[in-house]
CSV table of C-alpha atoms in Angstrom, one decimal:
chain,number,residue,atom,x,y,z
P,1,UNK,CA,10.2,-1.8,-30.9
P,2,UNK,CA,13.1,-4.1,-31.6
P,3,UNK,CA,13.6,-6.4,-28.5
P,4,UNK,CA,17.4,-6.3,-29.0
P,5,UNK,CA,17.3,-2.5,-28.5
P,6,UNK,CA,15.4,-3.0,-25.3
P,7,UNK,CA,18.1,-5.4,-24.1
P,8,UNK,CA,20.8,-3.0,-25.1
P,9,UNK,CA,20.0,-1.1,-22.0
P,10,UNK,CA,21.3,-4.0,-19.9
P,11,UNK,CA,24.8,-3.3,-21.3
P,12,UNK,CA,24.4,0.4,-20.7
P,13,UNK,CA,23.6,-0.1,-17.0
P,14,UNK,CA,26.3,-2.7,-16.7
P,15,UNK,CA,28.9,-0.4,-18.1
P,16,UNK,CA,28.1,2.2,-15.4
P,17,UNK,CA,29.3,-0.2,-12.8
P,18,UNK,CA,32.9,-0.8,-12.1
P,19,UNK,CA,32.6,-4.4,-11.3
P,20,UNK,CA,35.5,-6.0,-13.2
P,21,UNK,CA,37.2,-8.9,-11.5
P,22,UNK,CA,34.9,-8.8,-8.5
P,23,UNK,CA,32.4,-11.4,-7.3
P,24,UNK,CA,29.6,-8.8,-7.8
P,25,UNK,CA,30.9,-8.2,-11.4
P,26,UNK,CA,30.6,-11.9,-12.2
P,27,UNK,CA,27.1,-12.0,-10.6
P,28,UNK,CA,26.0,-9.0,-12.8
P,29,UNK,CA,27.4,-10.7,-15.9
P,30,UNK,CA,25.7,-14.0,-15.1
P,31,UNK,CA,22.4,-12.3,-14.4
P,32,UNK,CA,22.6,-10.4,-17.6
P,33,UNK,CA,23.2,-13.6,-19.6
P,34,UNK,CA,20.3,-15.4,-17.9
P,35,UNK,CA,17.9,-12.5,-18.6
P,36,UNK,CA,19.1,-12.4,-22.3
P,37,UNK,CA,18.3,-16.2,-22.5
P,38,UNK,CA,14.8,-15.7,-21.0
P,39,UNK,CA,13.9,-12.9,-23.3
P,40,UNK,CA,15.1,-15.0,-26.3
P,41,UNK,CA,12.6,-17.7,-25.3
P,42,UNK,CA,9.6,-15.4,-26.1
P,43,UNK,CA,8.3,-15.3,-29.7
P,44,UNK,CA,9.0,-12.0,-31.4
P,45,UNK,CA,6.3,-9.4,-31.1
P,46,UNK,CA,4.7,-7.1,-28.4
P,47,UNK,CA,4.9,-9.8,-25.7
P,48,UNK,CA,8.6,-10.1,-26.1
P,49,UNK,CA,9.1,-6.3,-26.3
P,50,UNK,CA,7.1,-5.9,-23.0
P,51,UNK,CA,9.0,-8.7,-21.3
P,52,UNK,CA,12.4,-7.3,-22.5
P,53,UNK,CA,11.5,-3.9,-21.0
P,54,UNK,CA,10.6,-5.5,-17.7
P,55,UNK,CA,13.8,-7.5,-17.6
P,56,UNK,CA,15.8,-4.3,-18.5
P,57,UNK,CA,14.2,-2.5,-15.5
P,58,UNK,CA,14.8,-5.5,-13.3
P,59,UNK,CA,18.5,-5.6,-14.3
P,60,UNK,CA,18.9,-1.9,-13.5
P,61,UNK,CA,17.5,-2.6,-10.0
P,62,UNK,CA,19.7,-5.7,-9.6
P,63,UNK,CA,22.9,-3.9,-10.8
P,64,UNK,CA,22.1,-1.0,-8.4
P,65,UNK,CA,21.6,-3.5,-5.6
P,66,UNK,CA,25.0,-5.2,-6.3
P,67,UNK,CA,26.7,-1.8,-6.5
P,68,UNK,CA,25.3,-0.8,-3.1
P,69,UNK,CA,26.4,-4.1,-1.7
P,70,UNK,CA,29.9,-3.7,-3.1
P,71,UNK,CA,30.3,-0.2,-1.7
P,72,UNK,CA,28.6,-1.1,1.6
P,73,UNK,CA,26.2,1.8,1.1
P,74,UNK,CA,24.1,2.4,4.2
P,75,UNK,CA,22.1,5.2,5.5
P,76,UNK,CA,24.1,7.6,7.7
P,77,UNK,CA,22.1,7.7,10.9
P,78,UNK,CA,23.9,10.8,12.1
P,79,UNK,CA,22.5,12.8,9.1
P,80,UNK,CA,18.9,11.9,9.9
P,81,UNK,CA,17.0,14.8,11.3
P,82,UNK,CA,13.3,15.5,12.0
P,83,UNK,CA,11.6,17.2,9.1
P,84,UNK,CA,11.9,21.0,8.9
P,85,UNK,CA,8.8,23.0,9.7
P,86,UNK,CA,8.1,23.9,6.0
P,87,UNK,CA,8.4,20.2,5.0
P,88,UNK,CA,5.3,19.2,7.0
P,89,UNK,CA,2.1,21.2,6.8
P,90,UNK,CA,-0.7,20.7,9.3
P,91,UNK,CA,-4.0,19.9,7.6
P,92,UNK,CA,-5.8,22.3,9.9
P,93,UNK,CA,-3.7,25.2,8.5
P,94,UNK,CA,-4.6,24.5,4.9
P,95,UNK,CA,-6.8,27.2,3.3
P,96,UNK,CA,-10.3,26.0,2.6
P,97,UNK,CA,-11.2,25.9,-1.1
P,98,UNK,CA,-11.9,29.5,-2.2
P,99,UNK,CA,-14.7,28.7,-4.6
P,100,UNK,CA,-16.7,25.7,-5.9
P,101,UNK,CA,-15.7,26.6,-9.4
P,102,UNK,CA,-12.0,26.3,-8.6
P,103,UNK,CA,-12.5,23.0,-6.9
P,104,UNK,CA,-14.5,21.6,-9.8
P,105,UNK,CA,-11.7,22.8,-12.2
P,106,UNK,CA,-9.1,20.9,-10.1
P,107,UNK,CA,-11.3,17.8,-9.9
P,108,UNK,CA,-11.6,17.8,-13.7
P,109,UNK,CA,-7.8,17.4,-13.8
P,110,UNK,CA,-7.7,14.5,-11.2
P,111,UNK,CA,-7.4,10.7,-11.6
P,112,UNK,CA,-7.7,8.3,-8.7
P,113,UNK,CA,-5.4,5.3,-8.5
P,114,UNK,CA,-5.7,2.4,-6.1
P,115,UNK,CA,-2.9,0.0,-5.4
P,116,UNK,CA,-4.6,-3.4,-6.1
P,117,UNK,CA,-1.8,-5.9,-6.3
P,118,UNK,CA,-2.4,-7.7,-3.1
P,119,UNK,CA,-4.1,-11.0,-2.4
P,120,UNK,CA,-6.5,-11.7,0.5
P,121,UNK,CA,-4.5,-14.7,1.7
P,122,UNK,CA,-3.5,-13.3,5.1
P,123,UNK,CA,-7.2,-13.0,5.9
P,124,UNK,CA,-7.9,-16.5,4.6
P,125,UNK,CA,-9.4,-15.4,1.3
P,126,UNK,CA,-8.7,-16.5,-2.3
P,127,UNK,CA,-8.2,-13.8,-5.0
P,128,UNK,CA,-7.6,-10.1,-4.8
P,129,UNK,CA,-7.9,-8.5,-1.4
P,130,UNK,CA,-10.1,-5.8,-2.9
P,131,UNK,CA,-12.8,-8.4,-3.5
P,132,UNK,CA,-13.3,-9.1,0.3
P,133,UNK,CA,-16.7,-8.0,1.6
P,134,UNK,CA,-16.0,-5.4,4.3
P,135,UNK,CA,-19.3,-3.6,5.0
P,136,UNK,CA,-23.0,-4.1,4.2
P,137,UNK,CA,-22.2,-6.8,1.6
P,138,UNK,CA,-19.9,-4.4,-0.2
P,139,UNK,CA,-16.2,-5.1,-1.1
P,140,UNK,CA,-13.3,-2.6,-1.0
P,141,UNK,CA,-13.7,-2.2,-4.7
P,142,UNK,CA,-17.5,-1.6,-4.4
P,143,UNK,CA,-16.9,1.1,-1.8
P,144,UNK,CA,-14.2,2.8,-4.0
P,145,UNK,CA,-16.5,2.7,-7.1
P,146,UNK,CA,-19.4,4.2,-5.1
P,147,UNK,CA,-17.1,7.0,-3.7
P,148,UNK,CA,-15.8,8.1,-7.1
P,149,UNK,CA,-19.2,7.8,-8.7
P,150,UNK,CA,-20.7,10.1,-6.1
P,151,UNK,CA,-17.8,12.6,-6.4
P,152,UNK,CA,-18.3,12.7,-10.2
P,153,UNK,CA,-22.1,13.1,-10.1
P,154,UNK,CA,-22.0,15.7,-7.3
P,155,UNK,CA,-19.4,17.9,-9.1
P,156,UNK,CA,-20.4,17.0,-12.7
P,157,UNK,CA,-16.8,15.9,-13.5
P,158,UNK,CA,-15.3,12.7,-14.9
P,159,UNK,CA,-12.6,11.5,-12.5
P,160,UNK,CA,-11.4,8.1,-13.7
P,161,UNK,CA,-10.6,5.2,-11.4
P,162,UNK,CA,-7.3,3.4,-12.1
P,163,UNK,CA,-6.4,0.1,-10.6
P,164,UNK,CA,-2.7,-1.0,-10.5
P,165,UNK,CA,-3.0,-4.8,-10.5
P,166,UNK,CA,-0.2,-7.4,-10.2
P,167,UNK,CA,0.0,-10.6,-12.2
P,168,UNK,CA,-1.6,-12.2,-9.1
P,169,UNK,CA,-4.8,-10.1,-9.2
P,170,UNK,CA,-5.1,-9.1,-12.9
P,171,UNK,CA,-7.3,-11.8,-14.2
P,172,UNK,CA,-9.7,-11.9,-11.3
P,173,UNK,CA,-9.9,-8.1,-11.2
P,174,UNK,CA,-10.7,-7.9,-14.9
P,175,UNK,CA,-13.6,-10.3,-14.4
P,176,UNK,CA,-14.8,-8.5,-11.3
P,177,UNK,CA,-15.0,-5.0,-12.8
P,178,UNK,CA,-17.3,-6.3,-15.6
P,179,UNK,CA,-20.2,-5.8,-13.1
P,180,UNK,CA,-19.5,-2.0,-13.2
P,181,UNK,CA,-19.8,-1.8,-17.0
P,182,UNK,CA,-23.2,-0.1,-16.8
P,183,UNK,CA,-21.9,2.5,-14.3
P,184,UNK,CA,-21.1,6.0,-15.4
P,185,UNK,CA,-17.5,5.6,-14.4
P,186,UNK,CA,-14.3,5.1,-16.4
P,187,UNK,CA,-12.3,2.3,-14.9
P,188,UNK,CA,-8.8,1.8,-16.2
P,189,UNK,CA,-6.3,-1.0,-15.3
P,190,UNK,CA,-2.6,-1.7,-15.8
P,191,UNK,CA,-0.2,-4.2,-14.3
P,192,UNK,CA,2.8,-3.6,-12.2
P,193,UNK,CA,6.0,-5.4,-13.3
P,194,UNK,CA,6.7,-9.1,-12.8
P,195,UNK,CA,10.3,-9.6,-11.7
P,196,UNK,CA,12.2,-12.9,-11.1
P,197,UNK,CA,13.1,-13.9,-7.6
P,198,UNK,CA,16.9,-14.3,-7.1
P,199,UNK,CA,18.5,-17.3,-5.5
P,200,UNK,CA,20.3,-16.0,-2.4
P,201,UNK,CA,23.3,-18.3,-2.9
P,202,UNK,CA,23.9,-18.2,-6.7
P,203,UNK,CA,22.5,-14.7,-7.3
P,204,UNK,CA,20.8,-16.1,-10.4
P,205,UNK,CA,17.1,-15.9,-11.3
P,206,UNK,CA,14.9,-18.5,-9.7
P,207,UNK,CA,12.6,-19.0,-12.7
P,208,UNK,CA,13.7,-21.7,-15.1
P,209,UNK,CA,12.5,-19.5,-18.0
P,210,UNK,CA,9.8,-17.1,-19.2
P,211,UNK,CA,7.1,-19.8,-19.2
P,212,UNK,CA,7.8,-20.7,-15.6
P,213,UNK,CA,4.5,-19.5,-14.0
P,214,UNK,CA,5.2,-20.7,-10.5
P,215,UNK,CA,6.1,-18.8,-7.4
P,216,UNK,CA,9.4,-17.8,-8.8
P,217,UNK,CA,8.1,-14.4,-9.8
P,218,UNK,CA,7.0,-11.5,-7.7
P,219,UNK,CA,5.5,-8.0,-8.0
P,220,UNK,CA,8.4,-5.6,-7.0
P,221,UNK,CA,6.5,-3.3,-4.5
P,222,UNK,CA,4.5,-0.2,-5.4
P,223,UNK,CA,7.6,1.8,-6.2
P,224,UNK,CA,7.3,0.2,-9.6
P,225,UNK,CA,4.1,2.3,-10.2
P,226,UNK,CA,5.7,5.2,-12.2
P,227,UNK,CA,7.5,3.1,-14.7
P,228,UNK,CA,4.6,0.6,-15.2
P,229,UNK,CA,2.1,3.5,-15.6
P,230,UNK,CA,4.4,4.9,-18.3
P,231,UNK,CA,5.1,1.6,-20.0
P,232,UNK,CA,1.3,0.8,-20.1
P,233,UNK,CA,0.7,3.9,-22.2
P,234,UNK,CA,-1.8,5.2,-19.5
P,235,UNK,CA,0.4,8.0,-18.3
P,236,UNK,CA,0.4,9.6,-21.8
P,237,UNK,CA,-3.3,8.9,-22.2
P,238,UNK,CA,-4.1,10.7,-18.9
P,239,UNK,CA,-2.0,13.7,-19.8
P,240,UNK,CA,-3.6,13.9,-23.3
P,241,UNK,CA,-7.0,13.8,-21.5
P,242,UNK,CA,-6.1,16.9,-19.6
P,243,UNK,CA,-5.4,15.2,-16.3
P,244,UNK,CA,-2.7,16.8,-14.1
P,245,UNK,CA,-3.0,15.2,-10.7
P,246,UNK,CA,-2.9,11.6,-9.5
P,247,UNK,CA,-4.3,10.6,-6.0
P,248,UNK,CA,-2.7,7.2,-5.1
P,249,UNK,CA,-3.7,5.1,-2.1
P,250,UNK,CA,-3.9,1.5,-0.9
P,251,UNK,CA,-7.2,-0.2,-1.9
P,252,UNK,CA,-7.6,-1.5,1.7
P,253,UNK,CA,-7.4,2.0,3.3
P,254,UNK,CA,-11.1,3.0,3.7
P,255,UNK,CA,-10.1,6.5,4.9
P,256,UNK,CA,-8.4,7.4,1.6
P,257,UNK,CA,-11.1,9.4,-0.1
P,258,UNK,CA,-10.6,12.4,-2.4
P,259,UNK,CA,-10.0,15.5,-0.2
P,260,UNK,CA,-10.6,18.7,-2.2
P,261,UNK,CA,-8.8,20.8,0.4
P,262,UNK,CA,-5.5,18.9,-0.2
P,263,UNK,CA,-6.2,18.9,-4.0
P,264,UNK,CA,-6.7,22.7,-4.0
P,265,UNK,CA,-3.5,23.1,-1.9
P,266,UNK,CA,-1.6,21.1,-4.5
P,267,UNK,CA,-2.9,23.1,-7.3
P,268,UNK,CA,-2.1,26.5,-5.6
P,269,UNK,CA,1.3,25.6,-4.1
P,270,UNK,CA,2.9,24.0,-7.2
P,271,UNK,CA,3.9,21.1,-5.1
P,272,UNK,CA,4.7,18.1,-7.4
P,273,UNK,CA,4.3,15.5,-4.6
P,274,UNK,CA,2.3,15.5,-1.4
P,275,UNK,CA,2.4,12.6,1.2
P,276,UNK,CA,-0.3,12.4,3.8
P,277,UNK,CA,1.2,11.6,7.1
P,278,UNK,CA,-0.5,11.3,10.5
P,279,UNK,CA,0.6,11.2,14.1
P,280,UNK,CA,2.2,7.9,15.2
P,281,UNK,CA,0.7,5.8,17.9
P,282,UNK,CA,2.1,2.6,19.5
P,283,UNK,CA,0.2,0.6,16.8
P,284,UNK,CA,2.2,2.4,14.0
P,285,UNK,CA,5.8,2.0,15.3
P,286,UNK,CA,6.9,0.1,12.1
P,287,UNK,CA,5.4,2.6,9.7
P,288,UNK,CA,7.7,4.6,7.4
P,289,UNK,CA,8.4,8.2,8.4
P,290,UNK,CA,9.5,11.4,6.8
P,291,UNK,CA,12.9,12.7,7.7
P,292,UNK,CA,15.2,15.5,6.6
P,293,UNK,CA,18.4,14.0,5.1
P,294,UNK,CA,21.0,16.4,3.7
P,295,UNK,CA,18.4,19.1,3.6
P,296,UNK,CA,16.0,17.0,1.5
P,297,UNK,CA,12.7,15.5,2.6
P,298,UNK,CA,13.0,11.7,2.4
P,299,UNK,CA,11.0,8.6,3.4
P,300,UNK,CA,12.6,6.3,5.9
P,301,UNK,CA,11.3,2.7,6.1
P,302,UNK,CA,12.1,0.3,8.9
P,303,UNK,CA,13.8,-2.0,6.4
P,304,UNK,CA,16.5,0.7,5.8
P,305,UNK,CA,17.2,1.2,9.5
P,306,UNK,CA,20.4,-0.4,10.9
P,307,UNK,CA,19.5,-3.0,13.5
P,308,UNK,CA,21.2,-1.0,16.3
P,309,UNK,CA,18.8,1.9,15.7
P,310,UNK,CA,15.6,0.0,15.3
P,311,UNK,CA,14.3,0.9,18.8
P,312,UNK,CA,15.1,4.5,18.2
P,313,UNK,CA,13.1,4.3,14.9
P,314,UNK,CA,10.1,2.9,16.7
P,315,UNK,CA,10.2,5.7,19.2
P,316,UNK,CA,7.3,8.1,19.1
P,317,UNK,CA,9.5,10.9,20.6
P,318,UNK,CA,11.9,11.2,17.7
P,319,UNK,CA,9.7,10.1,14.8
P,320,UNK,CA,6.2,11.5,15.5
P,321,UNK,CA,4.5,10.9,12.2
P,322,UNK,CA,4.2,8.0,9.7
P,323,UNK,CA,3.3,7.6,6.0
P,324,UNK,CA,-0.3,6.7,5.3
P,325,UNK,CA,0.6,6.0,1.7
P,326,UNK,CA,-2.0,8.5,0.5
P,327,UNK,CA,-0.1,10.4,-2.1
P,328,UNK,CA,-0.9,13.2,-4.5
P,329,UNK,CA,1.5,13.4,-7.5
P,330,UNK,CA,1.8,15.6,-10.6
P,331,UNK,CA,1.4,13.5,-13.7
P,332,UNK,CA,3.6,15.9,-15.8
P,333,UNK,CA,6.4,15.5,-13.2
P,334,UNK,CA,6.1,11.7,-13.4
P,335,UNK,CA,6.5,12.0,-17.1
P,336,UNK,CA,9.5,14.2,-16.8
P,337,UNK,CA,11.2,11.9,-14.3
P,338,UNK,CA,10.5,8.7,-16.2
P,339,UNK,CA,11.8,10.2,-19.4
P,340,UNK,CA,15.0,11.3,-17.6
P,341,UNK,CA,15.3,7.8,-16.0
P,342,UNK,CA,15.7,9.8,-12.7
P,343,UNK,CA,13.8,7.4,-10.3
P,344,UNK,CA,16.3,5.9,-7.9
P,345,UNK,CA,14.3,4.8,-4.9
P,346,UNK,CA,16.0,3.1,-2.0
P,347,UNK,CA,16.0,-0.7,-2.5
P,348,UNK,CA,14.3,-2.9,0.1
P,349,UNK,CA,15.9,-6.4,0.2
P,350,UNK,CA,13.1,-8.9,1.1
P,351,UNK,CA,14.4,-12.4,1.8
P,352,UNK,CA,11.9,-15.2,1.6
P,353,UNK,CA,12.1,-19.0,2.0
P,354,UNK,CA,10.3,-21.0,-0.6
P,355,UNK,CA,8.2,-24.1,0.1
P,356,UNK,CA,11.3,-26.1,-1.1
P,357,UNK,CA,13.4,-24.4,1.6
P,358,UNK,CA,15.4,-22.2,-0.9
P,359,UNK,CA,16.3,-18.8,0.3
P,360,UNK,CA,15.4,-16.2,-2.3
P,361,UNK,CA,15.8,-12.4,-2.6
P,362,UNK,CA,13.0,-10.0,-3.7
P,363,UNK,CA,14.2,-6.5,-4.6
P,364,UNK,CA,11.4,-4.0,-3.9
P,365,UNK,CA,10.9,-0.2,-3.8
P,366,UNK,CA,8.3,1.9,-2.1
P,367,UNK,CA,6.3,4.5,-4.0
P,368,UNK,CA,6.6,7.0,-1.2
P,369,UNK,CA,10.4,6.9,-1.4
P,370,UNK,CA,10.0,8.8,-4.7
P,371,UNK,CA,9.3,12.0,-2.7
P,372,UNK,CA,13.0,13.0,-2.9
P,373,UNK,CA,12.8,13.3,-6.7
P,374,UNK,CA,9.9,15.8,-6.9
P,375,UNK,CA,10.0,19.6,-6.7
P,376,UNK,CA,8.4,21.3,-3.7
P,377,UNK,CA,7.5,18.0,-2.2
P,378,UNK,CA,5.9,18.1,1.3
P,379,UNK,CA,4.1,16.1,3.9
P,380,UNK,CA,0.6,17.1,5.1
P,381,UNK,CA,-0.2,16.0,8.7
P,382,UNK,CA,-3.8,14.8,8.3
P,383,UNK,CA,-6.4,13.6,10.8
P,384,UNK,CA,-6.3,9.9,11.7
P,385,UNK,CA,-9.6,9.4,10.0
P,386,UNK,CA,-7.8,9.4,6.6
P,387,UNK,CA,-5.9,6.2,7.7
P,388,UNK,CA,-8.4,3.4,8.1
P,389,UNK,CA,-6.7,0.2,6.8
P,390,UNK,CA,-8.2,-3.2,7.0
P,391,UNK,CA,-5.2,-5.6,7.4
P,392,UNK,CA,-6.8,-8.1,9.7
P,393,UNK,CA,-10.2,-9.3,11.1
P,394,UNK,CA,-9.6,-7.1,14.1
P,395,UNK,CA,-9.8,-4.1,11.7
P,396,UNK,CA,-12.8,-5.7,10.1
P,397,UNK,CA,-14.5,-5.9,13.5
P,398,UNK,CA,-14.2,-2.1,13.9
P,399,UNK,CA,-15.3,-1.3,10.3
P,400,UNK,CA,-18.5,-3.4,10.4
P,401,UNK,CA,-19.6,-2.1,13.8
P,402,UNK,CA,-21.8,0.8,14.8
P,403,UNK,CA,-18.6,2.8,15.4
P,404,UNK,CA,-18.9,3.9,11.7
P,405,UNK,CA,-21.7,4.9,9.5
P,406,UNK,CA,-21.6,4.5,5.7
P,407,UNK,CA,-22.6,7.2,3.3
P,408,UNK,CA,-21.9,7.1,-0.5
P,409,UNK,CA,-19.1,4.6,0.1
P,410,UNK,CA,-17.5,6.8,2.7
P,411,UNK,CA,-17.1,5.6,6.3
P,412,UNK,CA,-17.5,8.2,9.0
P,413,UNK,CA,-17.1,7.8,12.8
P,414,UNK,CA,-20.4,7.8,14.6
P,415,UNK,CA,-21.0,11.2,16.3
P,416,UNK,CA,-22.2,9.3,19.4
P,417,UNK,CA,-18.6,8.1,20.0
P,418,UNK,CA,-17.4,10.3,22.8
P,419,UNK,CA,-13.7,10.2,22.0
P,420,UNK,CA,-12.2,10.4,18.5
P,421,UNK,CA,-10.0,7.4,19.0
P,422,UNK,CA,-10.9,3.8,18.0
P,423,UNK,CA,-10.8,0.9,20.5
P,424,UNK,CA,-7.9,-1.4,20.7
P,425,UNK,CA,-9.1,-4.8,19.4
P,426,UNK,CA,-7.1,-8.1,19.5
P,427,UNK,CA,-8.9,-11.1,18.1
P,428,UNK,CA,-7.2,-14.5,18.5
P,429,UNK,CA,-6.4,-17.2,15.9
P,430,UNK,CA,-10.0,-18.6,15.9
P,431,UNK,CA,-11.0,-15.3,14.3
P,432,UNK,CA,-8.0,-14.9,11.9
P,433,UNK,CA,-9.7,-16.0,8.6
P,434,UNK,CA,-12.7,-14.0,7.3
P,435,UNK,CA,-14.9,-17.2,7.0
P,436,UNK,CA,-14.2,-18.3,10.6
P,437,UNK,CA,-14.6,-14.7,11.9
P,438,UNK,CA,-18.0,-14.3,10.2
P,439,UNK,CA,-19.4,-17.5,11.6
P,440,UNK,CA,-18.6,-16.3,15.2
P,441,UNK,CA,-20.9,-13.3,15.2
P,442,UNK,CA,-24.7,-13.4,14.7
P,443,UNK,CA,-24.5,-9.6,14.3
P,444,UNK,CA,-21.8,-7.0,14.8
P,445,UNK,CA,-21.6,-6.1,18.6
P,446,UNK,CA,-22.4,-2.5,19.7
P,447,UNK,CA,-19.0,-0.9,20.7
P,448,UNK,CA,-19.6,2.8,20.9
P,449,UNK,CA,-18.3,2.8,24.5
P,450,UNK,CA,-15.6,0.2,24.1
P,451,UNK,CA,-12.0,1.0,24.9
P,452,UNK,CA,-10.2,-2.4,24.7
P,453,UNK,CA,-11.3,-5.9,23.6
P,454,UNK,CA,-9.2,-9.1,23.7
P,455,UNK,CA,-10.7,-12.4,22.6
P,456,UNK,CA,-8.8,-15.7,22.5
P,457,UNK,CA,-10.0,-19.2,22.0
P,458,UNK,CA,-13.3,-20.7,20.9
P,459,UNK,CA,-15.7,-17.8,21.5
P,460,UNK,CA,-19.0,-17.0,19.7
P,461,UNK,CA,-21.2,-13.9,20.0
P,462,UNK,CA,-25.0,-13.8,19.8
P,463,UNK,CA,-26.9,-10.8,18.3
P,464,UNK,CA,-27.1,-7.3,19.8
P,465,UNK,CA,-24.2,-7.9,22.2
P,466,UNK,CA,-23.0,-4.6,23.9
P,467,UNK,CA,-19.3,-4.2,24.8
P,468,UNK,CA,-18.1,-1.3,27.0
P,469,UNK,CA,-14.9,-0.3,28.7
P,470,UNK,CA,-12.3,-3.0,28.8
P,471,UNK,CA,-13.5,-6.5,27.9
P,472,UNK,CA,-11.3,-9.6,28.0
P,473,UNK,CA,-12.8,-13.0,26.9
P,474,UNK,CA,-10.5,-16.1,27.2
P,475,UNK,CA,-11.7,-19.6,26.4
P,476,UNK,CA,-8.8,-21.9,27.4
P,477,UNK,CA,-7.9,-25.0,25.2
P,478,UNK,CA,-10.8,-27.4,25.2
P,479,UNK,CA,-13.3,-24.8,26.5
P,480,UNK,CA,-15.9,-22.8,24.7
P,481,UNK,CA,-17.6,-19.5,25.5
P,482,UNK,CA,-20.9,-18.4,23.9
P,483,UNK,CA,-21.8,-14.8,24.7
P,484,UNK,CA,-25.6,-14.8,24.6
P,485,UNK,CA,-27.7,-12.4,22.5
P,486,UNK,CA,-28.4,-9.1,24.2
P,487,UNK,CA,-25.6,-9.5,26.7
P,488,UNK,CA,-24.0,-6.4,28.1
P,489,UNK,CA,-20.3,-6.7,29.0
P,490,UNK,CA,-19.1,-3.6,30.9
P,491,UNK,CA,-15.4,-3.8,32.1
P,492,UNK,CA,-15.6,-7.6,32.3
P,493,UNK,CA,-13.2,-10.5,32.2
P,494,UNK,CA,-14.8,-13.8,31.1
P,495,UNK,CA,-12.9,-17.1,31.2
P,496,UNK,CA,-13.6,-20.8,31.5
P,497,UNK,CA,-16.7,-22.4,29.9
P,498,UNK,CA,-19.9,-20.6,29.2
P,499,UNK,CA,-22.6,-22.0,27.0
P,500,UNK,CA,-26.1,-20.4,27.1
P,501,UNK,CA,-28.5,-21.6,24.5
P,502,UNK,CA,-31.0,-19.2,22.9
P,503,UNK,CA,-34.5,-20.4,23.1
């Protein structure tokens, strides 16, 4: 492909915008020139063609952002309604698979995609988040591989596992997946786009050029999935291999396993897009929710909500469900929409401050926001067990405990837990990083009867500690509390200093 033809799309998108003589018009022109210059720095060949395509997509996004700014485009809060009854289907009302043969046929048309672009930095780890050990010495990726392998061997199918990496995780992930080369599982990878951050004042790209490998680039959110999947050639390959359905989820959601009931519903209902939603609790008030907007099902993210309506958005009364980011999508529909350049997801403006104090803009989109583009798109209200994310060491505390059992890579809640809800756990700063967290527990505590746990300060736990009811442990500054091995804390508050040495 000639790189100049890829760049020609810049001019096309620019001509669609009536910017002449405006500040935004000048910004669009300047950005287009800078992107032209960056592309020209790359030697001719496939690398330049790929980069030109990426910069073309970025310019489309940037031009749309400027256009919305110029028009003052905002969501009309008065038009937001709760989803219609037919737009959200209760999981319990889905028909169970009619036959094993039909399920196997549908599985043979399925591919599983994990969003694998994130780093483990918030949990104090270097490299991809998927490489963090979460249970019995296994990482997120190990558990996913085990799940899909078991699915394939049980049903005698070949469901491939696809990883969407970012430029932050690609090299490490490529090295990590070598260890699965002897496994009977097809693992495919592709990269989401690499977009330039934009200086908030000048509205020009932050990178000095193509070769600038610093923090001036960013992965533009998982809404980039469809275009990147297409540009990688993987979309066409999957369709050529007879695949029809794609199950997408975050790699750190340990509840996101292949559910054949949902898959069979998708196949029988001709729905091109299914979003798994679940009931909102106070812990999920910031999660995106499905709404009815002008008679169309849409995803509403907190970043799109005008500040005066933020509290209303967080309300559990008006918005009762939230998006788990477990999505089932028709591959043929993706192909159709990409070919028609129809994807037009809401832009999320993410303003960051660099280490040098420069304010920069990251323009991002969410994959779930694409729901509005697909035919017969619905939400399915699933049990909470399908949403088991590990975002912090407090989540890790639950996952590693006796609250869950592990079977073929799938976590299930212990049947001895009397209530189906998980305890509320808040671990303080001493536990924030995985390394520090691990050093503070000789073994995971027993928490089958725990309701609430708060731990702050310098606290360590011996082995076989039992926690029940509400337990609060506070070691004030300069104090240390060691909970001895075998201790049973039942509705207890522990504070001050406590050091008991094991003999």
